[in-house]
Short mmCIF file of C-alpha atoms in Angstrom, two decimals:
data_model
loop_
_atom_site.label_atom_id
_atom_site.label_comp_id
_atom_site.label_asym_id
_atom_site.label_seq_id
_atom_site.Cartn_x
_atom_site.Cartn_y
_atom_site.Cartn_z
CA MET Q 413 78.60 97.67 95.64
CA LYS Q 414 80.37 100.27 93.56
CA LEU Q 415 78.71 103.67 93.21
CA ASP Q 416 80.56 106.13 91.00
CA TYR Q 417 80.52 109.84 90.29
CA THR Q 418 82.69 111.16 87.47
CA SER Q 419 83.04 114.46 85.69
CA SER Q 420 84.82 114.48 82.35
CA LYS Q 421 85.00 118.28 82.48
CA GLU Q 422 86.87 118.31 85.81
CA GLN Q 423 88.45 114.86 85.28
CA SER Q 424 87.24 114.10 88.80
CA SER Q 425 86.10 110.81 90.30
CA PHE Q 426 84.48 109.77 93.56
CA THR Q 427 83.48 106.22 94.49
CA LEU Q 428 81.65 104.52 97.34
CA THR Q 429 82.43 100.80 97.46
CA ASN Q 430 82.70 97.74 99.68
CA PHE Q 431 85.31 96.05 97.45
CA ASN Q 432 83.09 93.06 96.67
CA CYS Q 433 83.73 93.06 92.91
CA ALA Q 434 86.70 93.05 90.54
CA PRO Q 435 86.17 96.66 89.25
CA SER Q 436 86.24 98.03 92.80
CA MET Q 437 89.34 95.97 93.67
CA ARG Q 438 91.10 97.51 90.67
CA LEU Q 439 90.78 100.90 92.37
CA LEU Q 440 93.52 99.78 94.76
CA ASN Q 441 95.99 99.69 91.85
CA GLU Q 442 95.02 103.04 90.35
CA LYS Q 443 97.33 105.96 91.02
CA GLY Q 444 96.35 109.34 92.45
CA LEU Q 445 93.50 108.18 94.71
CA TYR Q 446 92.81 109.05 98.32
CA LYS Q 447 91.12 106.22 100.26
CA ILE Q 448 89.07 106.30 103.45
CA LEU Q 449 88.39 102.73 104.59
CA TRP Q 450 86.01 101.77 107.41
CA ALA Q 451 86.13 98.25 108.86
CA LYS Q 452 82.38 98.27 109.26
CA GLU Q 453 81.54 94.57 109.56
CA ARG Q 454 84.50 92.84 111.21
CA ASP Q 455 88.19 92.92 112.10
CA THR Q 456 90.27 92.74 108.95
CA THR Q 457 93.84 92.65 107.72
CA LEU Q 458 95.23 94.78 104.91
CA ILE Q 459 98.66 95.33 103.45
CA VAL Q 460 99.87 98.94 103.28
CA ASP Q 461 103.23 99.66 101.65
CA GLY Q 462 104.23 96.02 102.02
CA TYR Q 463 103.36 95.76 105.72
CA ARG Q 464 100.47 93.99 107.41
CA MET Q 465 98.00 96.29 109.17
CA GLU Q 466 95.39 94.90 111.55
CA LEU Q 467 92.21 96.96 111.56
CA LYS Q 468 89.65 96.33 114.29
CA LYS Q 469 85.91 96.53 113.65
CA ASN Q 470 84.76 100.17 113.50
CA GLN Q 471 88.23 101.55 112.94
CA VAL Q 472 88.79 103.92 110.01
CA VAL Q 473 92.10 104.31 108.17
CA PHE Q 474 93.08 107.23 105.90
CA CYS Q 475 95.42 106.50 102.99
CA THR Q 476 97.03 108.94 100.58
CA PRO Q 477 97.66 108.38 96.85
CA LEU Q 478 101.20 107.35 97.82
CA ASN Q 479 100.13 104.36 99.91
CA VAL Q 480 100.20 101.03 98.06
CA MET Q 481 97.37 98.85 99.34
CA GLU Q 482 96.17 95.25 99.17
CA LEU Q 483 93.10 93.75 100.86
CA PRO Q 484 90.89 90.68 100.44
CA MET Q 485 87.62 90.96 98.50
CA ASP Q 486 85.63 89.81 101.55
CA SER Q 487 87.22 92.31 103.91
CA GLY Q 488 83.93 93.72 105.25
CA MET Q 489 85.22 97.20 104.43
CA ILE Q 490 83.29 100.15 103.10
CA ALA Q 491 85.31 102.91 101.50
CA LEU Q 492 85.32 106.33 99.91
CA VAL Q 493 87.82 106.71 97.07
CA PHE Q 494 88.47 110.01 95.32
CA ASN Q 495 91.08 111.83 93.28
CA ARG Q 496 92.65 115.25 93.71
CA GLU Q 497 90.43 116.73 91.00
CA PHE Q 498 87.32 115.84 93.00
CA TYR Q 499 88.64 117.20 96.28
CA CYS Q 500 92.18 118.52 96.79
CA ILE Q 501 93.25 118.03 100.39
CA ARG Q 502 95.98 120.65 100.12
CA ASP Q 503 94.01 123.33 98.26
CA HIS Q 504 90.99 123.01 100.59
CA ASP Q 505 92.99 122.80 103.80
CA GLN Q 506 91.39 125.93 105.25
CA GLU Q 507 87.97 124.29 104.96
CA VAL Q 508 88.63 121.10 106.90
CA SER Q 509 92.19 121.37 108.37
CA CYS Q 510 92.83 117.66 107.82
CA ASN Q 511 96.10 117.98 105.92
CA GLY Q 512 98.86 116.97 108.33
CA PHE Q 513 96.39 115.06 110.50
CA LEU Q 514 94.36 112.60 108.42
CA PHE Q 515 96.66 112.79 105.41
CA PHE Q 516 100.43 113.32 105.23
CA GLY Q 517 100.69 113.65 109.03
CA SER Q 518 102.80 110.54 109.54
CA SER Q 519 104.70 107.86 107.68
CA ILE Q 520 102.01 105.46 108.97
CA PRO Q 521 98.39 105.92 107.79
CA PRO Q 522 96.37 107.28 110.74
CA VAL Q 523 93.59 105.19 112.26
CA ILE Q 524 90.63 106.42 114.31
CA THR Q 525 88.38 104.24 116.46
CA LEU Q 526 84.66 104.96 116.40
CA ASP Q 527 82.62 104.73 119.59
CA GLU Q 528 78.88 104.02 119.62
CA LYS Q 529 77.95 107.65 119.00
CA ASP Q 530 80.53 108.03 116.21
CA ILE Q 531 79.30 104.83 114.53
CA LYS Q 532 75.76 106.25 114.30
CA GLY Q 533 77.16 109.47 112.83
CA PHE Q 534 79.20 107.62 110.21
CA GLU Q 535 76.28 105.34 109.33
CA ALA Q 536 74.08 108.39 108.78
CA LEU Q 537 76.73 110.00 106.58
CA PHE Q 538 77.18 106.86 104.46
CA PHE Q 539 73.41 106.58 104.06
CA MET Q 540 73.39 110.17 102.74
CA PHE Q 541 76.27 109.34 100.41
CA GLN Q 542 74.28 106.43 98.96
CA GLU Q 543 71.20 108.60 98.53
CA GLU Q 544 73.19 111.27 96.75
CA PHE Q 545 74.84 108.79 94.37
CA GLU Q 546 71.34 107.86 93.23
CA THR Q 547 70.41 111.50 92.49
CA ARG Q 548 71.68 112.43 89.04
CA ASP Q 549 71.47 116.18 88.56
CA HIS Q 550 73.75 119.17 87.93
CA ILE Q 551 74.58 119.67 91.63
CA GLN Q 552 75.32 116.03 92.47
CA GLY Q 553 79.09 116.56 92.51
CA GLU Q 554 78.85 119.56 94.83
CA MET Q 555 76.51 117.71 97.21
CA LEU Q 556 78.94 114.79 97.38
CA ARG Q 557 81.79 117.22 98.10
CA VAL Q 558 79.77 118.79 100.93
CA LEU Q 559 79.23 115.36 102.50
CA LEU Q 560 82.92 114.47 102.08
CA LYS Q 561 83.94 117.73 103.77
CA ARG Q 562 81.58 116.96 106.64
CA MET Q 563 83.16 113.54 107.09
CA LEU Q 564 86.71 114.93 106.99
CA ILE Q 565 85.88 117.58 109.58
CA LYS Q 566 84.31 114.96 111.86
CA ALA Q 567 87.30 112.62 111.47
CA THR Q 568 89.77 115.46 112.09
CA ARG Q 569 88.00 116.29 115.34
CA LEU Q 570 88.14 112.65 116.39
CA ILE Q 571 91.86 112.31 115.67
CA LYS Q 572 92.55 115.54 117.58
CA ASP Q 573 90.63 114.13 120.55
CA GLU Q 574 93.00 111.16 120.58
CA LEU Q 575 96.06 113.41 120.95
CA PRO Q 576 97.62 113.65 124.45
CA GLU Q 577 96.04 116.32 126.65
CA ASN Q 578 98.22 119.41 126.94
CA ASP Q 579 97.97 123.17 126.97
CA PHE Q 580 98.70 123.54 123.26
CA SER Q 581 97.42 126.69 121.58
CA LYS Q 582 95.87 126.63 118.11
CA SER Q 583 98.97 128.26 116.63
CA GLN Q 584 101.19 125.57 118.16
CA PHE Q 585 98.99 122.81 116.75
CA ASP Q 586 99.12 124.53 113.36
CA THR Q 587 102.93 124.67 113.52
CA VAL Q 588 103.14 120.91 114.18
CA ARG Q 589 100.66 120.22 111.40
CA GLN Q 590 102.46 122.52 108.97
CA TYR Q 591 105.77 120.83 109.75
CA HIS Q 592 104.31 117.46 108.69
CA ILE Q 593 102.98 119.02 105.49
CA LEU Q 594 106.33 120.61 104.67
CA VAL Q 595 108.18 117.34 105.25
CA GLU Q 596 105.80 115.64 102.80
CA GLN Q 597 106.52 118.33 100.21
CA HIS Q 598 110.31 118.55 100.60
CA PHE Q 599 111.69 115.33 102.14
CA ARG Q 600 113.50 114.46 98.90
CA GLN Q 601 115.54 117.67 99.03
CA LYS Q 602 115.62 118.76 102.69
CA HIS Q 603 116.95 116.33 105.27
CA SER Q 604 117.66 118.57 108.27
CA VAL Q 605 115.38 120.11 110.90
CA ALA Q 606 117.10 123.47 110.39
CA GLU Q 607 115.83 123.67 106.79
CA TYR Q 608 112.21 123.20 107.91
CA ALA Q 609 112.66 125.53 110.87
CA GLU Q 610 113.71 128.22 108.41
CA LEU Q 611 110.55 127.67 106.34
CA LEU Q 612 108.44 128.00 109.51
CA PHE Q 613 110.39 131.02 110.84
CA LYS Q 614 111.27 129.05 113.98
CA SER Q 615 114.51 127.85 115.52
CA PRO Q 616 115.31 124.13 115.49
CA LYS Q 617 115.28 124.15 119.30
CA THR Q 618 111.80 125.71 119.36
CA LEU Q 619 110.52 122.97 117.05
CA SER Q 620 112.15 120.26 119.15
CA ASN Q 621 110.54 121.59 122.33
CA LEU Q 622 107.18 121.96 120.59
CA PHE Q 623 107.14 118.35 119.36
CA LYS Q 624 108.25 117.08 122.76
CA LYS Q 625 105.36 118.97 124.35
CA SER Q 626 102.90 117.57 121.82
CA GLY Q 627 103.92 113.97 122.48
CA ASP Q 628 104.80 113.56 118.80
CA LYS Q 629 108.01 112.06 117.44
CA SER Q 630 111.03 114.35 117.22
CA PRO Q 631 111.28 116.59 114.13
CA LEU Q 632 114.33 114.70 112.88
CA LYS Q 633 112.67 111.30 113.37
CA ILE Q 634 109.69 112.48 111.27
CA ILE Q 635 112.05 113.43 108.40
CA ASN Q 636 114.01 110.19 108.64
CA GLU Q 637 110.90 107.99 108.78
CA ARG Q 638 109.45 109.71 105.73
CA ILE Q 639 112.66 109.16 103.72
CA VAL Q 640 112.81 105.52 104.83
CA LEU Q 641 109.15 104.94 103.93
CA GLU Q 642 109.73 106.22 100.39
CA ALA Q 643 112.91 104.19 100.09
CA LYS Q 644 111.05 101.03 101.12
CA ARG Q 645 108.24 101.71 98.65
CA LEU Q 646 110.74 102.08 95.83
CA LEU Q 647 112.60 98.94 96.91
CA PHE Q 648 109.33 96.99 97.16
CA TYR Q 649 107.53 98.19 94.06
CA SER Q 650 110.12 99.36 91.54
CA ASP Q 651 113.09 97.92 89.73
CA LYS Q 652 115.35 100.83 90.65
CA THR Q 653 118.73 100.10 92.17
CA ALA Q 654 119.66 101.29 95.65
CA GLU Q 655 121.97 103.84 94.02
CA GLU Q 656 119.15 105.23 91.85
CA ILE Q 657 116.82 105.41 94.86
CA GLY Q 658 119.47 107.21 96.90
CA TYR Q 659 119.88 109.90 94.23
CA GLU Q 660 116.10 110.23 93.90
CA LEU Q 661 115.83 110.84 97.64
CA GLY Q 662 118.44 113.57 97.67
CA PHE Q 663 121.61 111.70 98.65
CA LYS Q 664 124.61 112.81 96.64
CA GLU Q 665 126.50 109.57 97.21
CA ALA Q 666 125.09 106.05 97.08
CA ALA Q 667 127.24 105.13 100.09
CA HIS Q 668 125.62 107.88 102.17
CA PHE Q 669 122.16 106.54 101.38
CA SER Q 670 123.17 102.96 102.16
CA LYS Q 671 124.67 104.04 105.48
CA PHE Q 672 121.56 106.10 106.37
CA PHE Q 673 119.20 103.24 105.45
CA LYS Q 674 121.18 100.66 107.43
CA LYS Q 675 121.22 102.93 110.48
CA GLN Q 676 117.44 103.43 110.32
CA VAL Q 677 116.33 99.93 109.30
CA GLY Q 678 119.14 97.66 110.46
CA THR Q 679 120.11 96.21 107.07
CA PRO Q 680 121.51 97.66 103.81
CA PRO Q 681 118.96 98.47 101.05
CA ALA Q 682 119.93 95.55 98.80
CA THR Q 683 119.67 93.03 101.65
CA PHE Q 684 116.34 94.51 102.74
CA LYS Q 685 114.92 94.11 99.22
CA LYS Q 686 116.24 90.54 98.92
CA ASP Q 687 114.72 89.54 102.28
CA PHE Q 688 111.37 91.10 101.37
CA LYS Q 689 111.19 89.19 98.07
CA GLU Q 690 112.03 85.94 99.87
CA GLN Q 691 109.22 86.56 102.39
CA LEU Q 692 106.77 87.05 99.52
#
């Protein structure tokens, strides 16, 4: 199954697929696509950014255009795939508040687990998606966007429910979320918590206490993990040298990048790349 909506005027695309054909599998290699994948039929294994991810039946994973993905054709997945022109997560953040939660909220793609009630809700939504793909008229794109927004809102609520219980206020949640978004935007240039604290009009200590209260990783760990993730992607999927990657990620000296990477990962960049290729 591969149901497509495209608009040449907007250059937008939106696809519903179960990855059971070659054209749908090619979507995994296209750049600039958000992917929402639901392990609807069975447990499955996929590769995200070079690492194996085990997805249980009725778990849903949210991947950004930056995530490099591989999965088998018989994965039992059903997925929504769309580009920024169809629905921009950042520009429409006020509508669904999923930026920093479902997308760009962690160096690891977030996963939600659906219970029996949630499964029925998702099945109903996917049925409506299929119905709408079959209705070709001038408002089809807008109707599909409405359904996508509904799904994102539902998923955001579910992922919030999985957060540790605390007495967080809405403004504190928004600060944590905004921090993740800012790290995604600036991790190549800004490597210290103080730089992000300045953008949020907070002190580094306030941010540290806030993240400790939320049960999230420390602000510095979030920055470091994001830099490391990008470094690994470039080592895995590009021919750039460690020195070139270091400069791209904001390190003025190649030695500084190598030292940072070894401290975070345990091996120097060149050794890490060599070991990865040997494993493949």
